[in-house]
Structures are given as structure tokens and as C-alpha cells.
Coordinates of C-alpha atoms in Angstrom, one line a residue:
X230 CA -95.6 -7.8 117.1
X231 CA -96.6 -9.9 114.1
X232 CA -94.1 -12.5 112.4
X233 CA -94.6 -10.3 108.9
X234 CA -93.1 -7.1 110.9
X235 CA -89.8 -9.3 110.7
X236 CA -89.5 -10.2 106.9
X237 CA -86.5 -9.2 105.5
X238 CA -86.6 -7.9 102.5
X239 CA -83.8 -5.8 100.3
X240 CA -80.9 -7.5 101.8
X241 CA -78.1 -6.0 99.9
X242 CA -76.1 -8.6 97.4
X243 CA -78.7 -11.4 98.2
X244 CA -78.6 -14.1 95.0
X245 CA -81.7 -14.9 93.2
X246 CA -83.7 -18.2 94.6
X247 CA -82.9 -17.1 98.7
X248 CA -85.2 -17.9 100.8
X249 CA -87.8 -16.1 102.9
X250 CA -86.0 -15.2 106.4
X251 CA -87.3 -13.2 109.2
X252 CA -85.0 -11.1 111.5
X253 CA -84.8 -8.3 114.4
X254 CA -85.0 -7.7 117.7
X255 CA -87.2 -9.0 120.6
X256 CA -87.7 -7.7 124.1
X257 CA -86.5 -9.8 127.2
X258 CA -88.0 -9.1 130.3
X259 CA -87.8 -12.2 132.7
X260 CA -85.7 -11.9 135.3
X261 CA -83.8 -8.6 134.0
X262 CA -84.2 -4.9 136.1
X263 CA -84.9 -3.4 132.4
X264 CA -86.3 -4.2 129.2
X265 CA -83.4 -5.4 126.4
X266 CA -83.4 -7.4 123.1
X267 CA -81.9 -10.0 121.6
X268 CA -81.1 -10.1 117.6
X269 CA -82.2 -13.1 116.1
X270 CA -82.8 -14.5 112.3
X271 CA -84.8 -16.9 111.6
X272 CA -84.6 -18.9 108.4
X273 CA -87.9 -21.6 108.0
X274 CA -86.8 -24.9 105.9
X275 CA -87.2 -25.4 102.7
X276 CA -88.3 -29.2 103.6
X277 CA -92.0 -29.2 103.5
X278 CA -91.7 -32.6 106.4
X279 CA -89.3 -30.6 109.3
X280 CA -90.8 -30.4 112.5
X281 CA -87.6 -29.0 114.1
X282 CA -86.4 -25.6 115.2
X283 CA -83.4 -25.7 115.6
X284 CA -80.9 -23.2 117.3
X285 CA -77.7 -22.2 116.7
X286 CA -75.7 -20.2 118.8
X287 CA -71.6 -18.9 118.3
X288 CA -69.6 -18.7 121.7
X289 CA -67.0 -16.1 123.0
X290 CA -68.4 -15.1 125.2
X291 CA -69.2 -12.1 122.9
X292 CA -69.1 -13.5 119.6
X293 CA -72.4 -12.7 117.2
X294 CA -74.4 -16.1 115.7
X295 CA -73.9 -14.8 112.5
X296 CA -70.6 -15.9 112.0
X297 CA -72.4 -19.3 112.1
X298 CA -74.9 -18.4 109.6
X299 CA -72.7 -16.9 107.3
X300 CA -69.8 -19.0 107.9
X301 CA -70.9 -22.0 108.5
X302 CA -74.2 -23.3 108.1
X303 CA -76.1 -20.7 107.1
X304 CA -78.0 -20.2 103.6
X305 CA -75.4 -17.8 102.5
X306 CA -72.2 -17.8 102.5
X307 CA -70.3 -14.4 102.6
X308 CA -66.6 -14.9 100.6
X309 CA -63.5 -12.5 101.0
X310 CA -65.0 -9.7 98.4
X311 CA -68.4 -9.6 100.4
X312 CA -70.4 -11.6 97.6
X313 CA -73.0 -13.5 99.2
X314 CA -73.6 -16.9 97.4
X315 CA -75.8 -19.8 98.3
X316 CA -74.7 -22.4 100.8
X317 CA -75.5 -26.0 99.1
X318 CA -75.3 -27.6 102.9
X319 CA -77.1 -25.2 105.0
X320 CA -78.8 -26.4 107.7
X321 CA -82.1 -25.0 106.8
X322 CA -82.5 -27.5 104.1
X323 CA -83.2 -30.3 106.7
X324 CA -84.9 -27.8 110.0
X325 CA -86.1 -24.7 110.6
X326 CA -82.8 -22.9 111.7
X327 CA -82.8 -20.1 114.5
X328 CA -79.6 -17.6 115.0
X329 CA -79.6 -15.8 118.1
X330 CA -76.9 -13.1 119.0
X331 CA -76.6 -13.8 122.9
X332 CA -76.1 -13.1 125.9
X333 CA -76.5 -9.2 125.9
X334 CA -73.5 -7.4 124.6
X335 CA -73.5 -9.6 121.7
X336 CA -73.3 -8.6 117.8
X337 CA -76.9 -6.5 117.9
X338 CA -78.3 -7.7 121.1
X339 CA -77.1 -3.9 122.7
X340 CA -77.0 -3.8 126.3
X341 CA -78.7 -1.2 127.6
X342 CA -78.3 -1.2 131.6
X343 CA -74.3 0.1 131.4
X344 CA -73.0 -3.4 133.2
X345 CA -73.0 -6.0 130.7
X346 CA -71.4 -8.8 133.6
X347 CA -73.7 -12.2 133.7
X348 CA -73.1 -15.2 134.9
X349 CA -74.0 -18.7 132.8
X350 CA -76.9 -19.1 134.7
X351 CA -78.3 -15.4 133.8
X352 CA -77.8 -16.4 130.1
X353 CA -79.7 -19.4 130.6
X354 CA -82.8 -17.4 131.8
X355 CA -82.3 -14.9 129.1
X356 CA -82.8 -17.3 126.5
X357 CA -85.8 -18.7 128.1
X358 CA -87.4 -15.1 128.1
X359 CA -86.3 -14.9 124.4
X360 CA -88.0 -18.0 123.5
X361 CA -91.1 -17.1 125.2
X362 CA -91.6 -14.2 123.3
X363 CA -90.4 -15.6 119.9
X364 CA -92.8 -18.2 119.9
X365 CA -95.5 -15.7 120.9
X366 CA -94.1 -14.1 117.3
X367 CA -93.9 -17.2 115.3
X368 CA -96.8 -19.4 116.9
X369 CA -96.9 -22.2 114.0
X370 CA -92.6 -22.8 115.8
X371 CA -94.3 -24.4 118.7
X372 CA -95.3 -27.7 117.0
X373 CA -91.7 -28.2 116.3
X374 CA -89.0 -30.3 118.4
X375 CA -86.8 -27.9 119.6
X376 CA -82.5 -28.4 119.4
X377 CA -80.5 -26.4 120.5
X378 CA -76.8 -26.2 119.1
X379 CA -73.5 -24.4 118.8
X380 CA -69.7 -24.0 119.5
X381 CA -66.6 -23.1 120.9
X382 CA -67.8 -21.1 124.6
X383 CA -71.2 -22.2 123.4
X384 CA -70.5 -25.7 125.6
X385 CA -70.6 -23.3 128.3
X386 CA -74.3 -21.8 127.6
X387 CA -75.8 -24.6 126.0
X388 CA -75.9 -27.1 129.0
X389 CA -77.3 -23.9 130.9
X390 CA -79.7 -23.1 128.5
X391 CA -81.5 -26.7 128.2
X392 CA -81.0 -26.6 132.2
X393 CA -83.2 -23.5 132.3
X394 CA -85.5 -24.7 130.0
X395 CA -85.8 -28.3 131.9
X396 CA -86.1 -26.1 134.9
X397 CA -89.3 -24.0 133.6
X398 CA -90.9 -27.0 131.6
X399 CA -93.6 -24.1 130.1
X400 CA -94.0 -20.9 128.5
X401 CA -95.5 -18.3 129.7
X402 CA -99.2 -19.1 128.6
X403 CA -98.7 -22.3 130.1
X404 CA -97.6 -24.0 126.7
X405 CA -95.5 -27.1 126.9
X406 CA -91.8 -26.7 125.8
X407 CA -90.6 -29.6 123.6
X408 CA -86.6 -29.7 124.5
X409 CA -85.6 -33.0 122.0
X410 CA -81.6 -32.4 122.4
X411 CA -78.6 -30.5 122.1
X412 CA -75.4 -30.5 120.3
X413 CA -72.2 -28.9 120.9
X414 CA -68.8 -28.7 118.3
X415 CA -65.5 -28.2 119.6
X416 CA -67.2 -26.6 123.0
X417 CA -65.7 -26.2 126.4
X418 CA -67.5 -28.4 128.8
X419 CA -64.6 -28.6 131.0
X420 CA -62.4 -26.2 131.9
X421 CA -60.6 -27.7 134.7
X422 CA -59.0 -30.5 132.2
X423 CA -59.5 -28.4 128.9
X424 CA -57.2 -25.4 130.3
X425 CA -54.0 -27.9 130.2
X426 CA -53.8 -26.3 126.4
X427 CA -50.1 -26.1 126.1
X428 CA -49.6 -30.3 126.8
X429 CA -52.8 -31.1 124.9
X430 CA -51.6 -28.6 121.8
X431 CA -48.7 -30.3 121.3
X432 CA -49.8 -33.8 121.1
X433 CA -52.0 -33.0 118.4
X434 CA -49.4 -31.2 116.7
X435 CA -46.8 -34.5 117.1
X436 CA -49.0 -36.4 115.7
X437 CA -49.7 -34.5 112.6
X438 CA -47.6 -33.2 110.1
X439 CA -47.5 -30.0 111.2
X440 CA -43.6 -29.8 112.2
X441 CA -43.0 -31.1 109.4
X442 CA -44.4 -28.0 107.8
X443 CA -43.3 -25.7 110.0
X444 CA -40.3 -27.4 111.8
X445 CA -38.8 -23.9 113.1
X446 CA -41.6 -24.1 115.7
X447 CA -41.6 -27.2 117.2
X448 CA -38.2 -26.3 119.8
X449 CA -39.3 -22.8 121.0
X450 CA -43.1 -24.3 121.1
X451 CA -42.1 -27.5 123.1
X452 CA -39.7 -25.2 125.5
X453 CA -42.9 -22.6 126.3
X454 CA -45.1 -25.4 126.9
X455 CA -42.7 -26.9 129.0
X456 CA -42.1 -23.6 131.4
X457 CA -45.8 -22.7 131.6
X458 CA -47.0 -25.9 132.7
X459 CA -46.8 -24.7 136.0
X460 CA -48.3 -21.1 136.0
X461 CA -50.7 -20.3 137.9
X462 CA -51.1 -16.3 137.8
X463 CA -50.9 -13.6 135.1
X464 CA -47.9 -12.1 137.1
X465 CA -45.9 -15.5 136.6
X466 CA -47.3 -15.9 132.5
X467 CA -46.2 -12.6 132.3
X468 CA -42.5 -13.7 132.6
X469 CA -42.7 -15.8 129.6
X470 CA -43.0 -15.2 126.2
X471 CA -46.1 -14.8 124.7
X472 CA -47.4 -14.6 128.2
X473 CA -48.3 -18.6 128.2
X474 CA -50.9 -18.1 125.7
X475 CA -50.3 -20.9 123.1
X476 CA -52.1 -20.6 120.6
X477 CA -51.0 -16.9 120.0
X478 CA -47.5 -18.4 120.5
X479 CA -48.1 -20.8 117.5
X480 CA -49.7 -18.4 115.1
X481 CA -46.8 -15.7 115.9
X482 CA -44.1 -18.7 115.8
X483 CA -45.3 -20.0 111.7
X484 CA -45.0 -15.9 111.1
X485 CA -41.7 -15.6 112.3
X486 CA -40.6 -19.1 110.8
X487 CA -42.3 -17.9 107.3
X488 CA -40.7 -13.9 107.5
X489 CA -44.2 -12.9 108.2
X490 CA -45.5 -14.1 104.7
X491 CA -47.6 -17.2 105.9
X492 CA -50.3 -17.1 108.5
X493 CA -52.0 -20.4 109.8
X494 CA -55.9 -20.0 110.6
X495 CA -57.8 -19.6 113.3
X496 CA -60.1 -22.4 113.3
X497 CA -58.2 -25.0 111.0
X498 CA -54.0 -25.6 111.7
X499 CA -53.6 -27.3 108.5
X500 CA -54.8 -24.2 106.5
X501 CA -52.5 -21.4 105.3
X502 CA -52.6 -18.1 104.2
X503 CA -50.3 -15.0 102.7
X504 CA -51.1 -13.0 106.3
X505 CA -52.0 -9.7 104.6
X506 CA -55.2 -11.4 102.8
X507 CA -58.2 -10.3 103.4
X508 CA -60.7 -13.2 104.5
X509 CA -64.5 -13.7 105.0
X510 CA -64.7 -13.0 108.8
X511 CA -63.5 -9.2 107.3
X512 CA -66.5 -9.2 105.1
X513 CA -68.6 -10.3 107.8
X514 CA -68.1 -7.6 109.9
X515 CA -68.4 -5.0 106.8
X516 CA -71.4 -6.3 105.7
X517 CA -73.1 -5.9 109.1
X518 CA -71.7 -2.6 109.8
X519 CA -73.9 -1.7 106.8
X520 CA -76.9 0.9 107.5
X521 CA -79.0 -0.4 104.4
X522 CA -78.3 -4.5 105.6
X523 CA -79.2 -2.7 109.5
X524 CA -82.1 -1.5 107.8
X525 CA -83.2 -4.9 105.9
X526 CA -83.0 -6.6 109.5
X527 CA -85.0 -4.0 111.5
X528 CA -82.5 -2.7 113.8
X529 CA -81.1 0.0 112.4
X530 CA -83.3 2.5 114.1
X531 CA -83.0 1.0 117.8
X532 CA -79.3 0.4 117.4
X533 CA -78.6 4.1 116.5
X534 CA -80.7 5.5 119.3
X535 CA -79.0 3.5 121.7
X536 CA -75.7 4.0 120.4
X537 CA -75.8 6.8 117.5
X538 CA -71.9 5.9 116.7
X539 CA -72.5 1.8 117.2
X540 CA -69.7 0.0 115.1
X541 CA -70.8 -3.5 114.3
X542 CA -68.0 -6.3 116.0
X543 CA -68.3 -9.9 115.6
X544 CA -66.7 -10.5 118.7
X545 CA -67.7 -8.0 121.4
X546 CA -65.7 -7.9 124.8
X547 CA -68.1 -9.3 128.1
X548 CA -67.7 -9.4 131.2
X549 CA -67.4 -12.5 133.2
X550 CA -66.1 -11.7 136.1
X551 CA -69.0 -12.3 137.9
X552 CA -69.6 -15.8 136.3
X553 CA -69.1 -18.3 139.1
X554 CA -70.5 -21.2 137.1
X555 CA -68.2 -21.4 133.5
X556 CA -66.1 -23.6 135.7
X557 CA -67.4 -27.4 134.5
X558 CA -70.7 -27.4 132.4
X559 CA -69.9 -31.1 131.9
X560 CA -71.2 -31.8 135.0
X561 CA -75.4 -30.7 134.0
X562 CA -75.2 -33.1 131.1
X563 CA -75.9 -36.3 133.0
X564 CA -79.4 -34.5 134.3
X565 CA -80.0 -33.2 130.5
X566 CA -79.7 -36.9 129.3
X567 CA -81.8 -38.5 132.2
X568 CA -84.1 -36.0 131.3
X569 CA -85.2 -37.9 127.9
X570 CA -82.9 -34.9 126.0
X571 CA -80.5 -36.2 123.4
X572 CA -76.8 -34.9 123.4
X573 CA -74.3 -35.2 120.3
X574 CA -70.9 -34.0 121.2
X575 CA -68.1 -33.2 117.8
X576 CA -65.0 -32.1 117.5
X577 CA -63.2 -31.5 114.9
X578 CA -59.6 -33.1 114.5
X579 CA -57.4 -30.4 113.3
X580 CA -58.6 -28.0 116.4
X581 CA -55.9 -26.3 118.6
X582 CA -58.1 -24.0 120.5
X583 CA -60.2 -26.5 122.0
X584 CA -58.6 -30.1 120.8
X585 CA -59.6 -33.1 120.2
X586 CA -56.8 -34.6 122.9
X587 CA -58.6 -32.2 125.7
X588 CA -62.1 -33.5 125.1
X589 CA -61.2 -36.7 124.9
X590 CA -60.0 -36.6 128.5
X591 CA -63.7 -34.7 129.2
X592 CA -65.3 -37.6 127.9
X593 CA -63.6 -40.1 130.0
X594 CA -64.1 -37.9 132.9
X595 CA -67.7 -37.3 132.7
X596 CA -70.1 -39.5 134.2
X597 CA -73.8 -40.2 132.9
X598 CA -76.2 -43.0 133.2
X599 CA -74.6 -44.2 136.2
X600 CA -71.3 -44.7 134.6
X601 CA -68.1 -42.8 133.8
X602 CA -66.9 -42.4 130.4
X603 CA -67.2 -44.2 127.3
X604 CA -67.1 -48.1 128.0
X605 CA -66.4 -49.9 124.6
X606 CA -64.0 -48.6 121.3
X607 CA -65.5 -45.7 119.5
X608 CA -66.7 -47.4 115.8
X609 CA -66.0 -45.4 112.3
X610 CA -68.3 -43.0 111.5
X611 CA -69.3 -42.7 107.9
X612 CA -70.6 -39.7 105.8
X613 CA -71.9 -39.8 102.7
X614 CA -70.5 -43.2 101.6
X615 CA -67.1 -42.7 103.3
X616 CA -65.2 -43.2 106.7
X617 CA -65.3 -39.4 107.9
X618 CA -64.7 -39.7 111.9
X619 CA -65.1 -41.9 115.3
X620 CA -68.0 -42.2 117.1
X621 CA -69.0 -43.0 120.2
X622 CA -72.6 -43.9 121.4
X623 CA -73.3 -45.1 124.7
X624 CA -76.3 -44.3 127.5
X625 CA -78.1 -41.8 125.3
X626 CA -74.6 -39.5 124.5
X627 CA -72.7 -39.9 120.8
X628 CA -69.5 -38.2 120.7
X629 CA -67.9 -38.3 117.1
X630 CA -64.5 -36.9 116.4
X631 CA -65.2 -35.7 112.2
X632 CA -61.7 -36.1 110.4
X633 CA -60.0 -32.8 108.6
X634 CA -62.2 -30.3 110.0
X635 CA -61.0 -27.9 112.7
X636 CA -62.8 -25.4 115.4
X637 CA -65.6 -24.7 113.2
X638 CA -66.7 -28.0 112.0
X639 CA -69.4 -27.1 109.6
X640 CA -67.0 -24.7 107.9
X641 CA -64.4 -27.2 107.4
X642 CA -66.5 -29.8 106.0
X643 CA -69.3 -28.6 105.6
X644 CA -71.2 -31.9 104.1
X645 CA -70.4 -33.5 107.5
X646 CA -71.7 -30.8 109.4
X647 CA -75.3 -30.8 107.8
X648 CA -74.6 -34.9 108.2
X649 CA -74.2 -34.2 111.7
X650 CA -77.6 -31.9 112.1
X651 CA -79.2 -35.3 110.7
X652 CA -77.1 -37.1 113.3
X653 CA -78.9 -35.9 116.4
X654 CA -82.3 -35.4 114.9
X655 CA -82.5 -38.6 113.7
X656 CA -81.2 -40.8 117.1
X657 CA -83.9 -42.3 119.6
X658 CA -84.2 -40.4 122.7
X659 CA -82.8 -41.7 125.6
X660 CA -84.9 -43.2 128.5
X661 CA -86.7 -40.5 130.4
X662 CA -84.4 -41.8 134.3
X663 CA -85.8 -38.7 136.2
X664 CA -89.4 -37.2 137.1
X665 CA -88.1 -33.3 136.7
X666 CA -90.3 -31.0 138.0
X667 CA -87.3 -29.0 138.7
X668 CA -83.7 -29.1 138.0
X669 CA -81.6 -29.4 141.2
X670 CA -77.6 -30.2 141.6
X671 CA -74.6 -29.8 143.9
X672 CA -72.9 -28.5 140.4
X673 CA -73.1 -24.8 140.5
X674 CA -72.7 -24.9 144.3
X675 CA -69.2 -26.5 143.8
X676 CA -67.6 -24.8 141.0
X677 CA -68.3 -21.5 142.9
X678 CA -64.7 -21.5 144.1
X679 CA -63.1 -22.8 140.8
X680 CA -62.3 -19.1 139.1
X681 CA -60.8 -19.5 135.8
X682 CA -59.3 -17.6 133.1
X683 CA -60.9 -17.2 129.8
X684 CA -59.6 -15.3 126.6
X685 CA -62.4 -13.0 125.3
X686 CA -61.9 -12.0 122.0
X687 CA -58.0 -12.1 122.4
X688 CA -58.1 -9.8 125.3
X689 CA -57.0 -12.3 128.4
X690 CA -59.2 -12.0 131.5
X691 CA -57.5 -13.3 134.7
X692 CA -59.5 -14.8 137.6
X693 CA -57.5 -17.3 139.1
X694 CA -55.9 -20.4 137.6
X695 CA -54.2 -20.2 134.2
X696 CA -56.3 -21.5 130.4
X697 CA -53.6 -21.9 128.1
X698 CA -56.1 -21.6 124.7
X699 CA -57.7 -18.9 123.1
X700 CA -61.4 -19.2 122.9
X701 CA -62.9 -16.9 120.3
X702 CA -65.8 -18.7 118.1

């Protein structure tokens, strides 16, 4: 396979002045029974100097990286009536950007082996395999410093992925891989503390002025917080309304307080909608589903032999009901940083899914660099000439909380989110504490018996103790 079999060219409703991508599928075969792919897109920067690639990855589990490009900080943006326009503060104009649809089941990346269940720690050698081979593909990406990034359930695969990668150290012709760091927005790290959703919800929402907007919700909101606190089974949530899952109980509460005419959204609280509107994440899918865009990304041909009546979904339901090591990625981060591998951790402020109130207990929870949590008062962190967030920076992690964006950051504001790119590219690496020839940890070993219960794609999958958010992006 030769980079130029990848070009994409004809991509339906592309503006003049785009720039030159490459996309399609490459073959994983490390550590798998059979032979799959993973759908990727790569987009080299238009900054002559950049000698990053940087990856960006969507969570789930399930949901396709392209909602990321073209939602977030892609070169295009897609908008409600599926015209593509160009994004002023994509990511690409600073690094070269990688999107990768992953773990298999995701977006194009079709499983083929008819079970589709992985574990955190599979995903994490699947990537590695589908490095290998795209830097086989692209050979001039090797000289590059290598990020990976993301969101949402992608806190979960992230630390797994730069553990894997720590773990091998080279590729397979013995080439040396050049992890710099890793940044994860509004990402589970913790599920243990995160999954207290109800109590953390409804801080955030007192203190912003969202009863105030909606103030029919705050009684029947408070009261269902206040009766699932306890729950600890499906066949106890099932007793109460909504089943204990908040967020859908505060999306349906603002339709029933508004007669069904206003909708609140999905990855910002403070933005509303007439519910029957058709949005972008409807165009997304459209567009996708499209044989002549399958066709301008070379996978239109493998996708319909595999599955002649394939339907494109952002989100895609996976099993994880084998994963016994979602419980508390927090706890590799401490051996990512000794490693010499930056970390930037954001959150956006107006997140319900995954707020800022539950990470900030993840933070003071999680110990690195011989310490636990943040020691001194997080400073203001300014963006482009103005106080935007908080920041943290302490023993080679920066945390910053970016004001009056929600669950996808770089949607929300987006100037900030290409600030952030900047962000972790630009800060020192930390001291290299450990000689790693090989990653080893108590971690996995003890969250083996901590099941939890994630949401995939809205469809609520129980193994043991109760999450009370929704995670989707």
C-alpha cells in the first residue's frame, strides 16, 4: 500500500482552497485471530514547521472520530443542511491531524469476527498494530512527535493506548516510537467517583442559571437525585422514573416544562433548541451514509462486501461486557507522566455528562509524582488576550477548566480548543522518573472486580454498580 492509494479526491460538497487529505482502511493483525481494519483520515498541516501527528479519537464506546473532525476540529465543518464549509480553527493548521474510527465496531472500522466484545487493554493493542502499519503507509509521519488526544469515553482508551505504546517502545522494523503526550476533554478517567452523576449534576446546575431558565425542573430533578443516590442495580433504577438515568431525566424534564417545543443539547446545557430541528450530527450521519463520499474515502467497496446492506451510524452499539479494565484509567497516568509523556487534562464548564464538579474530585484523587492531587490554587488561564478558564499545572500534569464550553470543548469554543492543541505541544516535558522497558502495575489487577455500568449510545448496559450519566461522544 502506497500513501497516494489513499488521496481523496471528489469528496462531494468539498469548498474550494481544502486541503489535500488521505483516508481508508488499514489491516490490523497484532494480536487479533483474523485480519480487520481500522478507518482512518489523515489531514497533513498546512504549517510548513509542524513536527507533530497528532491523534484524535471520539469515545462511546462506539462513536466514529469523525464527529470530531467534522464537528469539532476538523477542516470542515458540516452545518444542519449538509454544506461543508471551512473550519477557521482546525487543528490541522498548527499539526498534522490523524482521525481514527476505533476500537472495531466503530463508524467504518467493520468487525468482521461476529463478536465485537474487547476489553481497554485489547483496544490499546489495536491501536499499536494500526500505527505500525500507518507509518509503514505514510513513512515521512515518523519524524514527527506523536499526541494522542480525544474525549468523553476516550479518557478510558487513551491512558491504554499510550500504556501500550510505552509498553512496545518500537515498531515493528525496530523503529523508535516518539510518544510526546496526551490530552483528554471532558473524559472519564474515573468511574468510581465520576458515576456519582446525579449529586455532581445538580451542583453544577445550582450554580448556574439554569433553574432559573427552566425552574419547572429543579423539584422533580432534586427529588430523583435524591431517591437514586442509593441504587445499586438496574432492578432497583428500574423503580424510578427515568430509570436513574439523569441526564435523560433532564433533557425529558426542559421538554415537558417547555410542552415539548424546547430541547436543551447534548453536549452544551446552556444551549437550546425548537426539538424538531434538524442539527449537524443529522448531516453527519447522511453524509457518510453516502456511496459517492464511501467511494471518495476508499471503503465503499470493502464495506459493502462485508455488509452489502451496511447503514452508516455515528455511534455504533459495543460490547463491553468483557472489559474488566474501564474501571479507573486514572490510575496509569502517574506511569504515563514518569515516563517523560506530557498530560493536559480540559473540561468544559457547562458539561452535565461528564462535569466539571466530577473531575474535579478525580483530580484531587489521583496521585502522580509522588503526590496526590493538585497542591497550590489553579491560576487564570487566558486565550487569546482574555481570561477563558483555570488551570492547573503541577508535576508535569495541567488541568484547565475552559469557561462556556460544554462536553465537546472544541465545538463550543472552538478558538480555545485549537489554543489548547498549542497548550500541550508547546509545554516542557516532564522529567523522564522511570527506566521503562516495560509497563507493569497493580492497576488492571485491581479494578478486575470493580464492574460498572456504562450507557452506550443511549442503550444502558448493566454490570454491577449504578453510573448515573450518559456517555455518548
Amino acid at each position: 500500500m502506497l500513501q497516494s492509494d489513499f488521496l481523496v479526491t471528489g469528496l462531494p460538497g468539498a469548498p474550494a482552497n481544502s486541503p489535500t487529505t488521505y483516508a481508508g482502511l488499514l489491516p490490523i493483525t497484532h494480536d487479533l485471530p483474523y485480519v480487520t481494519n481500522y478507518f482512518f483520515w489523515y489531514v497533513p498541516s498546512s504549517n510548513a514547521t509542524s513536527n507533530e501527528l497528532v491523534v484524535w479519537l471520539n469515545g462511546g464506546p462506539g462513536v466514529t472520530s469523525m464527529e470530531g473532525m467534522f464537528g469539532e476540529n476538523g477542516p470542515w465543518n458540516i452545518e444542519a443542511n449538509g454544506t461543508l464549509t471551512l473550519n477557521e480553527y482546525s487543528w490541522h493548521h498548527r499539526s498534522h491531524m490523524l482521525y481514527v474510527d476505533q476500537p472495531v465496531g466503530t463508524g467504518y472500522s467493520l468487525d468482521t469476527s461476529g463478536v465485537n466484545a474487547f476489553s481497554s487493554v485489547d483496544a490499546g493493542k489495536w491501536f499499536y498494530s494500526f500505527l505500525d502499519t500507518f507509518y509503514q503507509t505514510f513513512p515521512d509521519t515518523r519524524k514527527s512527535e506523536l499526541y494522542i488526544t480525544g474525549e468523553s469515553y476516550a479518557g478510558v482508551y487513551i491512558p491504554y493506548i499510550a500504556n501500550e505504546l510505552l509498553n512496545r517502545q518500537v515498531l515493528s522494523d525496530n523503529s523508535t516510537l516518539n510518544l510526546a503526550g496526551i490530552a483528554v476533554g471532558n473524559g472519564l478517567l474515573n468511574s468510581t467517583i465520576q458515576s456519582n452523576g446525579g449529586l455532581d449534576m445538580n451542583q453544577v446546575l445550582l450554580e448556574s442559571d439554569f433553574y432559573s431558565k427552566f425552574p419547572a425542573v429543579k423539584e422533580p430533578f432534586t427529588k430523583l437525585v435524591t431517591e437514586c443516590a442509593n441504587v445499586t442495580s438496574q432492578k432497583e433504577a428500574d423503580k424510578f422514573p427515568y430509570k436513574c438515568d439523569y441526564w435523560e431525566a433532564v433533557v425529558n424534564m426542559v421538554m415537558d416544562s417547555t410542552s415539548g417545543k424546547e430541547c436543551i443539547s447534548t453536549t452544551n446545557y446552556n444551549i437550546t433548541f425548537p426539538c424538531e430541528a434538524r442539527d449537524s450530527f443529522d448531516a453527519m450521519q447522511d453524509f457518510f451514509d453516502q456511496a459517492a463520499v464511501q467511494r471518495a474515502l476508499h471503503v465503499y467497496d470493502t464495506i459493502k462486501k462485508i455488509n452489502p446492506k451496511f447503514n452508516y451510524q455515528l455511534g455504533n452499539e459495543i460490547n463491553i461486557s468483557g472489559d474488566d479494565s474501564i474501571a479507573d484509567p486514572a490510575g496509569l497516568i502517574s506511569g504515563i507522566i514518569a515516563s517523560g509523556v506530557k498530560v493536559l487534562i480540559f473540561e468544559g464548564d457547562l458539561d452535565l455528562k461528564l462535569g466539571w464538579v466530577g473531575m474535579a474530585k478525580t483530580m484531587a484523587a489521583m496521585e502522580w509524582g509522588g503526590e496526590r492531587g493538585f497542591e497550590g490554587v489553579g491560576g487564570e488561564w487566558k486565550s487569546y488576550g482574555g481570561v477563558a478558564g483555570q488551570v492547573w499545572f503541577e508535576r508535569g500534569l495541567k488541568y484547565i477548566r475552559v469557561y462556556g464550553a460544554g462536553h465537546m470543548v472544541p465545538r463550543n469554543q472552538p478558538q480555545r480548543g485549537l489554543h489548547l492543541l498549542s497548550e500541550i505541544i508547546s509545554d516542557p516535558s516532564p522529567a523522564k522518573t522511570i527506566n521503562r522497558t516495560r509497563v507493569t502495575s497493580s492497576f488492571v489487577a485491581q479494578t478486575r472486580s470493580g464492574a460498572r455500568r456504562f450507557d452506550v449510545g443511549g442503550t444502558a448496559i448493566w454490570i454491577g454498580m449504578i453510573v448515573g450519566f450518559l456517555v455518548q461522544l
